[in-house]
mmCIF file with all atom_site columns, C-alpha atoms in Angstrom:
data_model
loop_
_atom_site.group_PDB
_atom_site.id
_atom_site.type_symbol
_atom_site.label_atom_id
_atom_site.label_alt_id
_atom_site.label_comp_id
_atom_site.label_asym_id
_atom_site.label_entity_id
_atom_site.label_seq_id
_atom_site.pdbx_PDB_ins_code
_atom_site.Cartn_x
_atom_site.Cartn_y
_atom_site.Cartn_z
_atom_site.occupancy
_atom_site.B_iso_or_equiv
_atom_site.pdbx_formal_charge
_atom_site.auth_seq_id
_atom_site.auth_comp_id
_atom_site.auth_asym_id
_atom_site.auth_atom_id
_atom_site.pdbx_PDB_model_num
ATOM 1   C CA . MET J 1 1   ? -151.656 156.357 231.399 1.00 0.00 ? 1   MET J CA 1
ATOM 2   C CA . SER J 1 2   ? -150.636 152.883 230.269 1.00 0.00 ? 2   SER J CA 1
ATOM 3   C CA . ARG J 1 3   ? -147.703 151.150 231.919 1.00 0.00 ? 3   ARG J CA 1
ATOM 4   C CA . HIS J 1 4   ? -145.857 151.081 228.569 1.00 0.00 ? 4   HIS J CA 1
ATOM 5   C CA . LYS J 1 5   ? -146.312 154.822 228.016 1.00 0.00 ? 5   LYS J CA 1
ATOM 6   C CA . GLU J 1 6   ? -145.200 155.606 231.569 1.00 0.00 ? 6   GLU J CA 1
ATOM 7   C CA . ILE J 1 7   ? -141.990 153.590 231.085 1.00 0.00 ? 7   ILE J CA 1
ATOM 8   C CA . TRP J 1 8   ? -141.333 155.227 227.704 1.00 0.00 ? 8   TRP J CA 1
ATOM 9   C CA . ASP J 1 9   ? -141.942 158.737 229.037 1.00 0.00 ? 9   ASP J CA 1
ATOM 10  C CA . ARG J 1 10  ? -139.454 158.122 231.861 1.00 0.00 ? 10  ARG J CA 1
ATOM 11  C CA . TRP J 1 11  ? -136.984 156.720 229.298 1.00 0.00 ? 11  TRP J CA 1
ATOM 12  C CA . ILE J 1 12  ? -137.145 159.944 227.276 1.00 0.00 ? 12  ILE J CA 1
ATOM 13  C CA . ALA J 1 13  ? -136.863 162.004 230.496 1.00 0.00 ? 13  ALA J CA 1
ATOM 14  C CA . LEU J 1 14  ? -133.707 160.047 231.373 1.00 0.00 ? 14  LEU J CA 1
ATOM 15  C CA . TRP J 1 15  ? -132.142 160.825 227.983 1.00 0.00 ? 15  TRP J CA 1
ATOM 16  C CA . ASN J 1 16  ? -133.156 164.471 228.418 1.00 0.00 ? 16  ASN J CA 1
ATOM 17  C CA . GLY J 1 17  ? -131.003 164.711 231.535 1.00 0.00 ? 17  GLY J CA 1
ATOM 18  C CA . ASP J 1 18  ? -133.193 163.586 234.419 1.00 0.00 ? 18  ASP J CA 1
ATOM 19  C CA . LEU J 1 19  ? -130.648 161.026 235.647 1.00 0.00 ? 19  LEU J CA 1
ATOM 20  C CA . ALA J 1 20  ? -132.544 160.597 238.937 1.00 0.00 ? 20  ALA J CA 1
ATOM 21  C CA . VAL J 1 21  ? -135.165 158.669 236.931 1.00 0.00 ? 21  VAL J CA 1
ATOM 22  C CA . ALA J 1 22  ? -132.598 155.879 236.519 1.00 0.00 ? 22  ALA J CA 1
ATOM 23  C CA . ASP J 1 23  ? -132.995 154.638 240.096 1.00 0.00 ? 23  ASP J CA 1
ATOM 24  C CA . ASP J 1 24  ? -136.616 153.629 239.513 1.00 0.00 ? 24  ASP J CA 1
ATOM 25  C CA . LEU J 1 25  ? -136.468 152.955 235.765 1.00 0.00 ? 25  LEU J CA 1
ATOM 26  C CA . LEU J 1 26  ? -133.342 150.840 235.285 1.00 0.00 ? 26  LEU J CA 1
ATOM 27  C CA . ALA J 1 27  ? -132.765 147.464 236.931 1.00 0.00 ? 27  ALA J CA 1
ATOM 28  C CA . ASP J 1 28  ? -129.646 146.940 239.028 1.00 0.00 ? 28  ASP J CA 1
ATOM 29  C CA . GLU J 1 29  ? -128.358 144.572 236.336 1.00 0.00 ? 29  GLU J CA 1
ATOM 30  C CA . LEU J 1 30  ? -129.112 145.157 232.664 1.00 0.00 ? 30  LEU J CA 1
ATOM 31  C CA . ARG J 1 31  ? -127.846 144.640 229.127 1.00 0.00 ? 31  ARG J CA 1
ATOM 32  C CA . VAL J 1 32  ? -127.272 147.283 226.471 1.00 0.00 ? 32  VAL J CA 1
ATOM 33  C CA . ASN J 1 33  ? -127.416 146.516 222.747 1.00 0.00 ? 33  ASN J CA 1
ATOM 34  C CA . SER J 1 34  ? -126.458 149.774 221.082 1.00 0.00 ? 34  SER J CA 1
ATOM 35  C CA . PRO J 1 35  ? -124.110 150.831 218.294 1.00 0.00 ? 35  PRO J CA 1
ATOM 36  C CA . ARG J 1 36  ? -120.616 151.765 219.354 1.00 0.00 ? 36  ARG J CA 1
ATOM 37  C CA . LEU J 1 37  ? -119.942 155.415 218.488 1.00 0.00 ? 37  LEU J CA 1
ATOM 38  C CA . SER J 1 38  ? -116.595 155.862 220.198 1.00 0.00 ? 38  SER J CA 1
ATOM 39  C CA . PRO J 1 39  ? -113.580 153.646 220.794 1.00 0.00 ? 39  PRO J CA 1
ATOM 40  C CA . ALA J 1 40  ? -113.710 154.781 224.431 1.00 0.00 ? 40  ALA J CA 1
ATOM 41  C CA . VAL J 1 41  ? -117.118 153.231 225.222 1.00 0.00 ? 41  VAL J CA 1
ATOM 42  C CA . ASP J 1 42  ? -118.411 149.794 224.256 1.00 0.00 ? 42  ASP J CA 1
ATOM 43  C CA . PRO J 1 43  ? -122.124 149.670 225.171 1.00 0.00 ? 43  PRO J CA 1
ATOM 44  C CA . SER J 1 44  ? -122.157 145.858 224.930 1.00 0.00 ? 44  SER J CA 1
ATOM 45  C CA . GLN J 1 45  ? -119.930 145.738 228.031 1.00 0.00 ? 45  GLN J CA 1
ATOM 46  C CA . ILE J 1 46  ? -122.453 147.598 230.206 1.00 0.00 ? 46  ILE J CA 1
ATOM 47  C CA . ARG J 1 47  ? -123.977 145.240 232.750 1.00 0.00 ? 47  ARG J CA 1
ATOM 48  C CA . ASP J 1 48  ? -125.536 147.488 235.404 1.00 0.00 ? 48  ASP J CA 1
ATOM 49  C CA . ARG J 1 49  ? -127.421 150.701 236.131 1.00 0.00 ? 49  ARG J CA 1
ATOM 50  C CA . ALA J 1 50  ? -124.243 152.619 236.983 1.00 0.00 ? 50  ALA J CA 1
ATOM 51  C CA . GLY J 1 51  ? -122.721 151.789 233.600 1.00 0.00 ? 51  GLY J CA 1
ATOM 52  C CA . ALA J 1 52  ? -125.901 152.785 231.770 1.00 0.00 ? 52  ALA J CA 1
ATOM 53  C CA . VAL J 1 53  ? -126.105 156.090 233.654 1.00 0.00 ? 53  VAL J CA 1
ATOM 54  C CA . ALA J 1 54  ? -122.428 156.752 232.868 1.00 0.00 ? 54  ALA J CA 1
ATOM 55  C CA . LEU J 1 55  ? -123.123 156.158 229.165 1.00 0.00 ? 55  LEU J CA 1
ATOM 56  C CA . ILE J 1 56  ? -126.155 158.469 229.141 1.00 0.00 ? 56  ILE J CA 1
ATOM 57  C CA . GLY J 1 57  ? -124.354 161.091 231.233 1.00 0.00 ? 57  GLY J CA 1
ATOM 58  C CA . GLY J 1 58  ? -121.398 160.936 228.843 1.00 0.00 ? 58  GLY J CA 1
ATOM 59  C CA . VAL J 1 59  ? -123.671 161.610 225.875 1.00 0.00 ? 59  VAL J CA 1
ATOM 60  C CA . GLN J 1 60  ? -125.168 164.559 227.723 1.00 0.00 ? 60  GLN J CA 1
ATOM 61  C CA . ALA J 1 61  ? -121.701 165.913 228.598 1.00 0.00 ? 61  ALA J CA 1
ATOM 62  C CA . MET J 1 62  ? -120.652 165.904 224.940 1.00 0.00 ? 62  MET J CA 1
ATOM 63  C CA . ALA J 1 63  ? -123.826 167.446 223.539 1.00 0.00 ? 63  ALA J CA 1
ATOM 64  C CA . ARG J 1 64  ? -126.782 169.490 224.671 1.00 0.00 ? 64  ARG J CA 1
ATOM 65  C CA . LEU J 1 65  ? -129.587 167.404 223.183 1.00 0.00 ? 65  LEU J CA 1
ATOM 66  C CA . ARG J 1 66  ? -133.349 167.412 223.396 1.00 0.00 ? 66  ARG J CA 1
ATOM 67  C CA . TYR J 1 67  ? -135.037 164.064 222.745 1.00 0.00 ? 67  TYR J CA 1
ATOM 68  C CA . GLU J 1 68  ? -138.644 163.749 221.676 1.00 0.00 ? 68  GLU J CA 1
ATOM 69  C CA . THR J 1 69  ? -140.898 160.847 220.841 1.00 0.00 ? 69  THR J CA 1
ATOM 70  C CA . VAL J 1 70  ? -141.790 160.684 217.148 1.00 0.00 ? 70  VAL J CA 1
ATOM 71  C CA . ILE J 1 71  ? -143.664 157.379 217.134 1.00 0.00 ? 71  ILE J CA 1
ATOM 72  C CA . GLY J 1 72  ? -145.195 155.273 219.861 1.00 0.00 ? 72  GLY J CA 1
ATOM 73  C CA . PRO J 1 73  ? -144.651 154.032 222.351 1.00 0.00 ? 73  PRO J CA 1
ATOM 74  C CA . ILE J 1 74  ? -145.818 150.606 221.352 1.00 0.00 ? 74  ILE J CA 1
ATOM 75  C CA . GLY J 1 75  ? -146.083 148.033 224.114 1.00 0.00 ? 75  GLY J CA 1
ATOM 76  C CA . ASP J 1 76  ? -146.576 144.299 224.124 1.00 0.00 ? 76  ASP J CA 1
ATOM 77  C CA . GLY J 1 77  ? -146.102 142.324 227.318 1.00 0.00 ? 77  GLY J CA 1
ATOM 78  C CA . ASP J 1 78  ? -142.634 143.022 228.672 1.00 0.00 ? 78  ASP J CA 1
ATOM 79  C CA . LEU J 1 79  ? -141.531 145.027 225.598 1.00 0.00 ? 79  LEU J CA 1
ATOM 80  C CA . VAL J 1 80  ? -141.824 148.774 225.030 1.00 0.00 ? 80  VAL J CA 1
ATOM 81  C CA . SER J 1 81  ? -140.668 150.408 221.804 1.00 0.00 ? 81  SER J CA 1
ATOM 82  C CA . GLY J 1 82  ? -140.702 153.878 220.376 1.00 0.00 ? 82  GLY J CA 1
ATOM 83  C CA . GLY J 1 83  ? -139.122 156.119 217.812 1.00 0.00 ? 83  GLY J CA 1
ATOM 84  C CA . TRP J 1 84  ? -137.209 159.189 218.902 1.00 0.00 ? 84  TRP J CA 1
ATOM 85  C CA . ALA J 1 85  ? -135.443 162.180 217.420 1.00 0.00 ? 85  ALA J CA 1
ATOM 86  C CA . PHE J 1 86  ? -132.976 164.538 218.979 1.00 0.00 ? 86  PHE J CA 1
ATOM 87  C CA . SER J 1 87  ? -131.607 167.923 218.088 1.00 0.00 ? 87  SER J CA 1
ATOM 88  C CA . GLY J 1 88  ? -129.057 170.035 219.867 1.00 0.00 ? 88  GLY J CA 1
ATOM 89  C CA . THR J 1 89  ? -125.476 171.228 219.814 1.00 0.00 ? 89  THR J CA 1
ATOM 90  C CA . TYR J 1 90  ? -122.134 169.538 220.240 1.00 0.00 ? 90  TYR J CA 1
ATOM 91  C CA . ASN J 1 91  ? -120.147 170.584 223.317 1.00 0.00 ? 91  ASN J CA 1
ATOM 92  C CA . GLY J 1 92  ? -116.884 168.953 222.285 1.00 0.00 ? 92  GLY J CA 1
ATOM 93  C CA . GLY J 1 93  ? -114.930 166.152 223.895 1.00 0.00 ? 93  GLY J CA 1
ATOM 94  C CA . MET J 1 94  ? -115.603 163.139 221.687 1.00 0.00 ? 94  MET J CA 1
ATOM 95  C CA . PRO J 1 95  ? -112.283 161.436 220.878 1.00 0.00 ? 95  PRO J CA 1
ATOM 96  C CA . GLY J 1 96  ? -111.413 161.882 217.209 1.00 0.00 ? 96  GLY J CA 1
ATOM 97  C CA . ALA J 1 97  ? -114.192 164.347 216.396 1.00 0.00 ? 97  ALA J CA 1
ATOM 98  C CA . THR J 1 98  ? -113.188 167.332 214.295 1.00 0.00 ? 98  THR J CA 1
ATOM 99  C CA . ALA J 1 99  ? -116.461 169.268 214.698 1.00 0.00 ? 99  ALA J CA 1
ATOM 100 C CA . GLY J 1 100 ? -116.226 172.345 216.852 1.00 0.00 ? 100 GLY J CA 1
ATOM 101 C CA . PRO J 1 101 ? -118.330 173.147 219.895 1.00 0.00 ? 101 PRO J CA 1
ATOM 102 C CA . GLY J 1 102 ? -121.678 174.579 218.860 1.00 0.00 ? 102 GLY J CA 1
ATOM 103 C CA . THR J 1 103 ? -122.044 172.324 215.820 1.00 0.00 ? 103 THR J CA 1
ATOM 104 C CA . PRO J 1 104 ? -125.759 171.500 215.363 1.00 0.00 ? 104 PRO J CA 1
ATOM 105 C CA . LEU J 1 105 ? -126.615 167.812 215.766 1.00 0.00 ? 105 LEU J CA 1
ATOM 106 C CA . THR J 1 106 ? -129.686 165.783 214.845 1.00 0.00 ? 106 THR J CA 1
ATOM 107 C CA . ASN J 1 107 ? -130.431 162.087 214.824 1.00 0.00 ? 107 ASN J CA 1
ATOM 108 C CA . THR J 1 108 ? -133.314 159.641 214.802 1.00 0.00 ? 108 THR J CA 1
ATOM 109 C CA . GLY J 1 109 ? -133.684 156.120 216.079 1.00 0.00 ? 109 GLY J CA 1
ATOM 110 C CA . ILE J 1 110 ? -135.772 153.408 217.612 1.00 0.00 ? 110 ILE J CA 1
ATOM 111 C CA . ASP J 1 111 ? -135.319 151.887 221.056 1.00 0.00 ? 111 ASP J CA 1
ATOM 112 C CA . ILE J 1 112 ? -136.778 148.625 222.286 1.00 0.00 ? 112 ILE J CA 1
ATOM 113 C CA . LEU J 1 113 ? -136.875 148.125 226.040 1.00 0.00 ? 113 LEU J CA 1
ATOM 114 C CA . ARG J 1 114 ? -137.406 144.814 227.819 1.00 0.00 ? 114 ARG J CA 1
ATOM 115 C CA . VAL J 1 115 ? -138.943 145.334 231.229 1.00 0.00 ? 115 VAL J CA 1
ATOM 116 C CA . GLU J 1 116 ? -139.175 143.117 234.310 1.00 0.00 ? 116 GLU J CA 1
ATOM 117 C CA . ASP J 1 117 ? -141.005 144.248 237.447 1.00 0.00 ? 117 ASP J CA 1
ATOM 118 C CA . GLY J 1 118 ? -141.376 147.755 235.999 1.00 0.00 ? 118 GLY J CA 1
ATOM 119 C CA . ARG J 1 119 ? -137.648 148.234 235.323 1.00 0.00 ? 119 ARG J CA 1
ATOM 120 C CA . VAL J 1 120 ? -135.622 148.106 232.122 1.00 0.00 ? 120 VAL J CA 1
ATOM 121 C CA . VAL J 1 121 ? -133.416 144.998 232.101 1.00 0.00 ? 121 VAL J CA 1
ATOM 122 C CA . GLU J 1 122 ? -132.339 145.215 228.467 1.00 0.00 ? 122 GLU J CA 1
ATOM 123 C CA . TRP J 1 123 ? -132.418 147.777 225.706 1.00 0.00 ? 123 TRP J CA 1
ATOM 124 C CA . TRP J 1 124 ? -131.738 147.729 222.008 1.00 0.00 ? 124 TRP J CA 1
ATOM 125 C CA . SER J 1 125 ? -131.069 150.916 220.117 1.00 0.00 ? 125 SER J CA 1
ATOM 126 C CA . ALA J 1 126 ? -130.983 151.395 216.359 1.00 0.00 ? 126 ALA J CA 1
ATOM 127 C CA . ALA J 1 127 ? -130.127 154.887 215.152 1.00 0.00 ? 127 ALA J CA 1
ATOM 128 C CA . GLU J 1 128 ? -129.270 156.592 211.880 1.00 0.00 ? 128 GLU J CA 1
ATOM 129 C CA . ASN J 1 129 ? -125.714 157.304 213.003 1.00 0.00 ? 129 ASN J CA 1
ATOM 130 C CA . LEU J 1 130 ? -124.071 157.787 209.602 1.00 0.00 ? 130 LEU J CA 1
ATOM 131 C CA . THR J 1 131 ? -125.109 161.445 209.342 1.00 0.00 ? 131 THR J CA 1
ATOM 132 C CA . LEU J 1 132 ? -124.290 162.051 213.009 1.00 0.00 ? 132 LEU J CA 1
ATOM 133 C CA . LEU J 1 133 ? -120.788 160.589 212.660 1.00 0.00 ? 133 LEU J CA 1
ATOM 134 C CA . ALA J 1 134 ? -120.178 162.615 209.476 1.00 0.00 ? 134 ALA J CA 1
ATOM 135 C CA . THR J 1 135 ? -121.371 165.805 211.200 1.00 0.00 ? 135 THR J CA 1
ATOM 136 C CA . LEU J 1 136 ? -118.937 165.175 214.038 1.00 0.00 ? 136 LEU J CA 1
ATOM 137 C CA . GLY J 1 137 ? -116.126 164.614 211.518 1.00 0.00 ? 137 GLY J CA 1
ATOM 138 C CA . LEU J 1 138 ? -115.565 161.038 212.632 1.00 0.00 ? 138 LEU J CA 1
ATOM 139 C CA . ILE J 1 139 ? -116.213 159.616 209.157 1.00 0.00 ? 139 ILE J CA 1
ATOM 140 C CA . HIS J 1 140 ? -116.258 161.071 205.678 1.00 0.00 ? 140 HIS J CA 1
ATOM 141 C CA . VAL J 1 141 ? -119.022 160.296 203.232 1.00 0.00 ? 141 VAL J CA 1
ATOM 142 C CA . GLY J 1 142 ? -119.118 161.441 199.737 1.00 0.00 ? 142 GLY J CA 1
#
């Protein structure tokens, strides 16, 4: 298995709830470049593994999601990228959301990970959040 694929597979495992993976996968200090979905959490302020694990754990607390790889991973030097999709159900608890527990959720996105010494030191996430936010009742489109 290539080093890039191994890192990506652990990344998806982390998002699927295996938070123990974080100790070996995420650097002590890291940067997060991800869209802000809630006024309560600003991903750009995360600077360490504990903050990243809290963000991921918070997502998992609000929704039972299953992530899968839909493209990649693609690796080049210290960069690993892949496309993902998730599906699952909303548990409730997101400030301002009007969707009820059990609401089906889906989303797709692309993550780019920068790795040093085998650990993620920075990640960028781009997701199709418009539909997700509308499903949760946080925005209205139409």
